[in-house]
Amino acid sequence: MGGQRPDGRLVGPAQEPARSQPEVHVPVLLDRCLELLAPALDAPGRSNRNAVHVDATLGLGGHAEAVLARHPRLVLVGLDRDPNALRLSGERLSGYADRTHLVHAVYDELPEVLDDLEVDEIDGALFDLGVSSMQLDEAERGFAYAQDAPLDMRMDPTTGITAEEVVNTYEAAELSRILRVYGEERFASRVASAIVRERGRARITSSARLAELVRDSIPAPARRTGGHPAKRTFQALRIEVNGELDALRKALPAVLDRLAIGGRMVVLSYHSLEDRITKQAMAARARSTGPVDLPVELPGSGPKLRLLTRGAELPGSEEVAANPRAASVRLRAAERIDESKRAQVKALHQPVARGGRARPGNPRESEQGEGP
């Protein structure tokens, strides 16, 4: 299942010489993701085809490898916009090459990818959003504020604008909006003004110089808490450069609509806006669309999803201790249901808690991130 399509998309393990692979990262909330996906990927009664699972953010392939190992008949469709990540994950998953399709694409292109592969419906989907471990660890990509590098921040280094172009060409008002909305930066206007003043003297080209500008723009008392002062600015620029939120708004509804009955989707978010978009996409399909004053559901107006988490689940202390990059994760999951087989009398939809009850002292089942 390898090769290259006429449109240039890579399919299957990349055909480049093997290179040394970085230290294997720890997939975030791996056991919980496998637990949530298993009923869909093991669905009894599916006799006409193997289960199809989409990893929309393949990265280094940690989640994908575990899913393939757990489900020996499953077919994986893995997407990543980063050609280097696709190559490395192809090496990692080479033992499963006969049942994998690895595609160079952004996740909002998934409908076209599935059409190319002649896949009508899928049984599982996983989104592990944000920047990958590999991208953070490669200093030359410009994602990390703690290391000096060219201001790039593109997840796909072959296309699109760079962070250097954003900081040197955007108007001050637009820069301020990006930092305030995408980075939740309280001092967005001050940071944007400092960037505009500095670029008037010389073009800003390095991550170290930008981090220094941001630090100097934020009042000293505010710099004492909340981590590195440039963290929010770098996050905002990365989201803008890669169009992450626009792609997510398009991708989630498209994936939910391709789920088979009983299919499940799991989303790992690391930013409140990502989590809000996920919540809204799931909630829109988990409630009735019929008139509120009717006691029965009209045909086609019933819920199409069952929520599998109460709010956004957070990682436990053991998970964060083992994998610090899981500290800010929020997990949501949903299952496609057959609305035609549901009772026609309306009822309030209630998500099912894991195991039917919350574990004592487990902070995962939290309403954090339940924005409007």
XYZ file of C-alpha atoms in Angstrom:
372
model
C 0.000 0.000 0.000
C 2.648 2.470 -0.966
C 3.559 4.855 -3.737
C 2.499 8.311 -4.865
C -0.763 9.501 -6.379
C -0.971 11.704 -9.503
C -1.805 14.721 -7.328
C 1.502 14.323 -5.491
C 0.157 12.872 -2.252
C 2.402 10.336 -0.654
C 0.650 7.079 0.160
C 2.248 4.404 2.308
C 5.673 4.496 3.957
C 7.778 7.221 2.366
C 10.378 5.947 -0.050
C 13.385 7.788 1.386
C 16.541 6.283 2.841
C 16.171 5.326 6.467
C 17.466 7.827 8.971
C 17.932 7.615 12.696
C 14.639 7.989 14.505
C 14.328 10.272 17.544
C 13.647 8.843 20.932
C 10.193 7.276 20.875
C 7.706 9.676 22.420
C 4.965 8.702 24.852
C 1.509 9.011 23.256
C -0.866 11.129 25.332
C -3.699 9.262 27.132
C -2.941 6.155 25.104
C -4.787 3.633 27.292
C -7.880 5.826 27.504
C -7.934 6.352 23.723
C -7.669 2.597 23.120
C -10.425 1.947 25.653
C -12.789 4.412 23.992
C -12.103 3.251 20.436
C -12.187 -0.508 21.093
C -15.985 -1.055 20.956
C -16.109 0.527 17.494
C -13.017 -1.178 16.124
C -14.043 -4.581 17.535
C -17.678 -4.186 16.493
C -19.279 -7.648 16.180
C -21.361 -8.337 13.099
C -19.180 -6.411 10.651
C -18.733 -9.333 8.259
C -18.414 -7.539 4.937
C -15.265 -5.510 5.622
C -12.433 -4.836 8.051
C -12.679 -1.924 10.462
C -11.240 1.360 9.171
C -9.594 3.751 11.604
C -8.410 7.283 10.778
C -5.507 8.852 12.639
C -5.950 12.441 11.480
C -2.740 13.670 13.136
C -0.330 10.799 12.683
C 2.791 12.468 14.115
C 5.347 9.851 15.087
C 2.758 7.085 14.953
C 2.516 6.182 18.638
C -1.281 6.030 18.827
C -1.490 4.412 15.395
C 0.985 1.670 16.280
C -0.961 0.760 19.413
C -4.274 0.631 17.521
C -2.811 -1.571 14.786
C -1.268 -3.925 17.342
C -4.510 -4.165 19.321
C -6.734 -4.810 16.279
C -5.040 -7.258 13.864
C -7.585 -6.888 11.037
C -7.930 -3.121 11.186
C -7.031 -0.877 8.242
C -5.410 2.441 9.159
C -5.664 5.701 7.231
C -3.055 8.063 8.683
C -2.755 11.742 7.758
C -0.065 14.271 8.496
C 0.856 17.557 6.864
C 4.501 17.213 7.914
C 6.454 15.112 5.358
C 9.156 14.315 7.909
C 6.600 13.037 10.429
C 5.039 10.930 7.695
C 8.411 9.411 6.826
C 9.261 8.593 10.440
C 5.830 7.141 11.188
C 6.114 5.090 7.995
C 9.322 3.566 9.323
C 7.719 2.890 12.690
C 4.638 1.283 11.131
C 6.495 -0.617 8.400
C 5.502 -3.950 9.938
C 1.870 -3.072 9.240
C 2.392 -1.732 5.693
C -0.086 -4.208 4.204
C -2.948 -2.552 6.061
C -1.946 1.102 6.274
C -2.473 4.108 4.018
C -0.259 7.023 5.091
C -1.154 10.236 3.287
C 0.484 13.675 3.105
C -2.554 15.855 3.804
C -4.139 18.208 6.337
C -7.046 16.695 8.235
C -9.626 18.949 6.599
C -8.760 17.120 3.354
C -9.920 13.803 4.820
C -13.123 13.514 2.730
C -11.052 13.726 -0.465
C -8.507 11.250 0.929
C -11.258 8.744 1.767
C -12.836 9.215 -1.648
C -9.454 8.534 -3.285
C -9.171 5.334 -1.263
C -12.804 4.400 -2.028
C -13.662 4.329 1.679
C -17.301 5.277 2.248
C -17.414 5.122 6.029
C -15.029 4.750 8.934
C -15.259 3.080 12.335
C -12.782 5.070 14.390
C -11.089 8.468 14.271
C -8.486 10.115 16.471
C -7.354 13.740 16.508
C -4.301 14.532 18.655
C -4.170 18.282 18.078
C -1.470 20.914 18.478
C 2.236 20.758 17.764
C 3.901 17.348 17.776
C 6.769 16.245 19.989
C 9.027 15.976 16.956
C 8.297 19.532 15.826
C 9.002 20.925 19.279
C 12.214 18.944 19.586
C 13.630 20.059 16.218
C 15.020 23.497 17.051
C 15.445 24.511 13.414
C 11.650 24.432 12.883
C 11.248 27.579 15.006
C 8.403 26.284 17.206
C 10.332 26.541 20.487
C 10.860 29.904 22.175
C 13.687 28.527 24.309
C 15.988 27.846 21.328
C 17.188 30.229 18.623
C 16.086 29.329 15.098
C 14.610 30.945 11.979
C 10.996 32.005 12.482
C 9.256 29.329 10.450
C 6.648 27.352 12.477
C 5.102 25.650 9.426
C 4.010 22.095 10.134
C 4.385 21.466 6.409
C 7.660 23.209 5.541
C 6.942 22.862 1.827
C 4.055 25.321 1.659
C 2.376 28.341 3.246
C 3.490 31.499 5.019
C 6.061 31.489 7.801
C 5.949 33.099 11.216
C 8.611 35.505 9.953
C 6.205 36.745 7.299
C 3.429 37.154 9.866
C 5.439 39.198 12.372
C 6.994 41.381 9.673
C 3.971 42.099 7.472
C 0.752 41.969 9.537
C -0.700 45.261 10.736
C -0.458 45.953 14.469
C -4.228 45.518 14.984
C -4.236 42.125 13.284
C -1.183 40.966 15.233
C -2.868 42.044 18.446
C -6.043 40.129 17.538
C -4.111 36.942 16.784
C -2.167 37.105 20.043
C -5.278 37.886 22.087
C -7.582 35.268 20.499
C -5.219 32.419 19.643
C -2.723 32.933 22.440
C -5.039 34.371 25.122
C -2.312 36.944 25.708
C -3.424 39.659 28.153
C -0.791 42.055 26.868
C -1.427 41.451 23.164
C -1.485 45.144 22.213
C 1.812 45.818 23.971
C 3.490 42.842 22.327
C 2.144 43.768 18.882
C 3.339 47.370 19.261
C 6.822 46.190 20.273
C 6.989 43.906 17.233
C 5.984 46.729 14.879
C 8.559 49.118 16.407
C 11.341 46.549 16.169
C 10.629 45.542 12.572
C 10.756 49.231 11.650
C 14.432 49.123 12.589
C 15.300 45.660 11.282
C 13.394 42.611 10.071
C 12.655 40.096 12.825
C 14.003 36.742 11.666
C 14.890 34.677 14.752
C 12.864 32.993 17.466
C 15.292 34.203 20.141
C 14.832 37.846 19.137
C 11.068 37.499 19.095
C 11.059 35.802 22.510
C 13.191 38.631 23.888
C 10.808 41.258 22.472
C 7.816 39.541 24.036
C 9.527 39.214 27.388
C 10.420 42.888 27.467
C 6.851 43.865 26.532
C 5.204 42.118 29.472
C 5.257 43.797 32.910
C 7.690 42.226 35.359
C 5.004 41.080 37.879
C 3.199 39.165 35.100
C 6.429 37.467 34.040
C 6.850 35.772 37.412
C 4.032 33.255 36.877
C 2.619 31.181 34.034
C 5.797 29.872 32.468
C 7.871 31.526 29.760
C 6.428 34.947 28.775
C 6.685 34.117 25.057
C 4.720 30.853 25.304
C 1.351 32.384 24.380
C 2.754 34.474 21.514
C 4.482 31.485 19.940
C 1.323 29.408 20.283
C -0.748 32.123 18.602
C 1.686 32.493 15.703
C 1.820 28.731 15.178
C -1.981 28.516 15.012
C -2.118 31.403 12.526
C 0.686 30.091 10.315
C -0.879 26.644 10.031
C -4.536 27.684 9.905
C -5.196 25.129 12.627
C -8.573 26.314 13.882
C -10.099 26.859 10.446
C -8.982 23.363 9.412
C -10.438 21.886 12.591
C -13.797 23.617 12.098
C -14.056 21.987 8.671
C -12.609 18.598 9.622
C -14.623 17.596 12.681
C -18.119 17.752 11.114
C -16.825 15.987 7.991
C -15.323 13.146 10.042
C -18.402 12.788 12.248
C -20.549 12.487 9.140
C -18.321 9.677 7.757
C -18.579 7.564 10.917
C -20.423 4.278 10.510
C -23.206 3.474 12.951
C -21.382 2.563 16.145
C -18.246 4.384 14.981
C -16.367 6.508 17.492
C -14.245 9.647 17.406
C -11.760 10.764 20.089
C -10.262 14.266 20.168
C -7.313 15.382 22.295
C -7.150 19.187 22.575
C -4.463 21.319 24.189
C -6.008 24.771 23.790
C -9.353 26.134 24.964
C -10.362 27.167 21.433
C -9.641 23.678 20.047
C -11.709 22.182 22.851
C -14.575 24.614 22.274
C -14.710 23.821 18.543
C -14.728 20.099 19.390
C -17.465 20.513 21.957
C -19.658 22.477 19.572
C -19.215 20.007 16.698
C -20.177 17.074 18.910
C -22.994 18.859 20.734
C -24.650 19.902 17.480
C -25.122 16.236 16.536
C -25.900 14.956 20.042
C -29.164 16.821 20.452
C -32.527 16.913 18.728
C -33.044 19.413 15.916
C -36.840 19.152 16.058
C -39.200 21.767 17.528
C -38.734 21.977 21.281
C -42.461 21.972 21.997
C -43.133 18.614 20.329
C -43.182 15.578 22.668
C -41.959 13.225 19.916
C -39.038 13.287 17.522
C -39.747 14.062 13.901
C -38.058 11.703 11.388
C -34.472 12.794 10.842
C -34.456 15.226 13.767
C -33.112 12.944 16.499
C -29.580 12.928 17.898
C -26.933 11.373 15.656
C -24.244 11.080 18.341
C -23.935 9.790 21.872
C -21.393 11.648 23.967
C -18.986 9.295 25.734
C -17.434 11.776 28.168
C -18.927 14.119 30.721
C -17.478 17.418 29.666
C -13.779 17.330 28.888
C -11.782 14.603 30.596
C -8.477 15.742 32.069
C -5.337 13.670 32.647
C -4.691 12.148 36.037
C -1.605 12.981 38.073
C 0.087 9.705 37.115
C -0.340 10.458 33.414
C 1.162 13.938 33.785
C 4.062 12.616 35.846
C 4.852 10.017 33.164
C 4.284 12.419 30.271
C 4.507 16.156 31.133
C 3.227 17.114 27.675
C -0.153 15.696 28.719
C -0.609 18.380 31.374
C -2.931 20.594 29.303
C -4.813 17.896 27.377
C -8.613 17.721 27.298
C -10.284 14.637 25.868
C -13.739 14.355 24.312
C -15.294 11.369 22.579
C -18.550 10.538 20.826
C -20.254 7.566 19.127
C -22.432 7.594 16.010
C -25.878 6.182 16.750
C -28.742 4.984 14.568
C -31.392 7.598 15.141
C -34.035 5.492 13.349
C -33.838 2.857 16.095
C -34.123 5.253 19.011
C -37.354 5.763 20.900
C -39.371 8.571 19.349
C -40.241 10.120 22.733
C -37.857 12.932 23.514
C -35.463 12.582 26.430
C -32.589 14.616 27.721
C -29.333 13.232 26.346
C -26.883 12.197 29.034
C -23.345 11.006 28.246
C -22.226 7.739 29.749
C -19.549 7.977 32.431
C -16.615 5.615 32.066
C -17.507 2.278 33.610
C -20.854 3.738 34.673
C -19.344 5.790 37.456
C -16.464 8.146 38.104
C -13.443 6.774 39.863
C -12.958 8.225 43.347
C -10.469 11.046 43.252
C -10.073 10.897 39.458
C -10.032 14.456 38.103
C -10.565 13.374 34.489
C -14.318 13.771 34.474
C -14.294 17.515 34.682
C -16.371 20.292 33.190
C -13.241 22.377 32.577
C -13.217 23.795 29.097
C -17.015 23.989 28.892
C -17.001 27.414 27.291
C -20.039 28.843 25.489
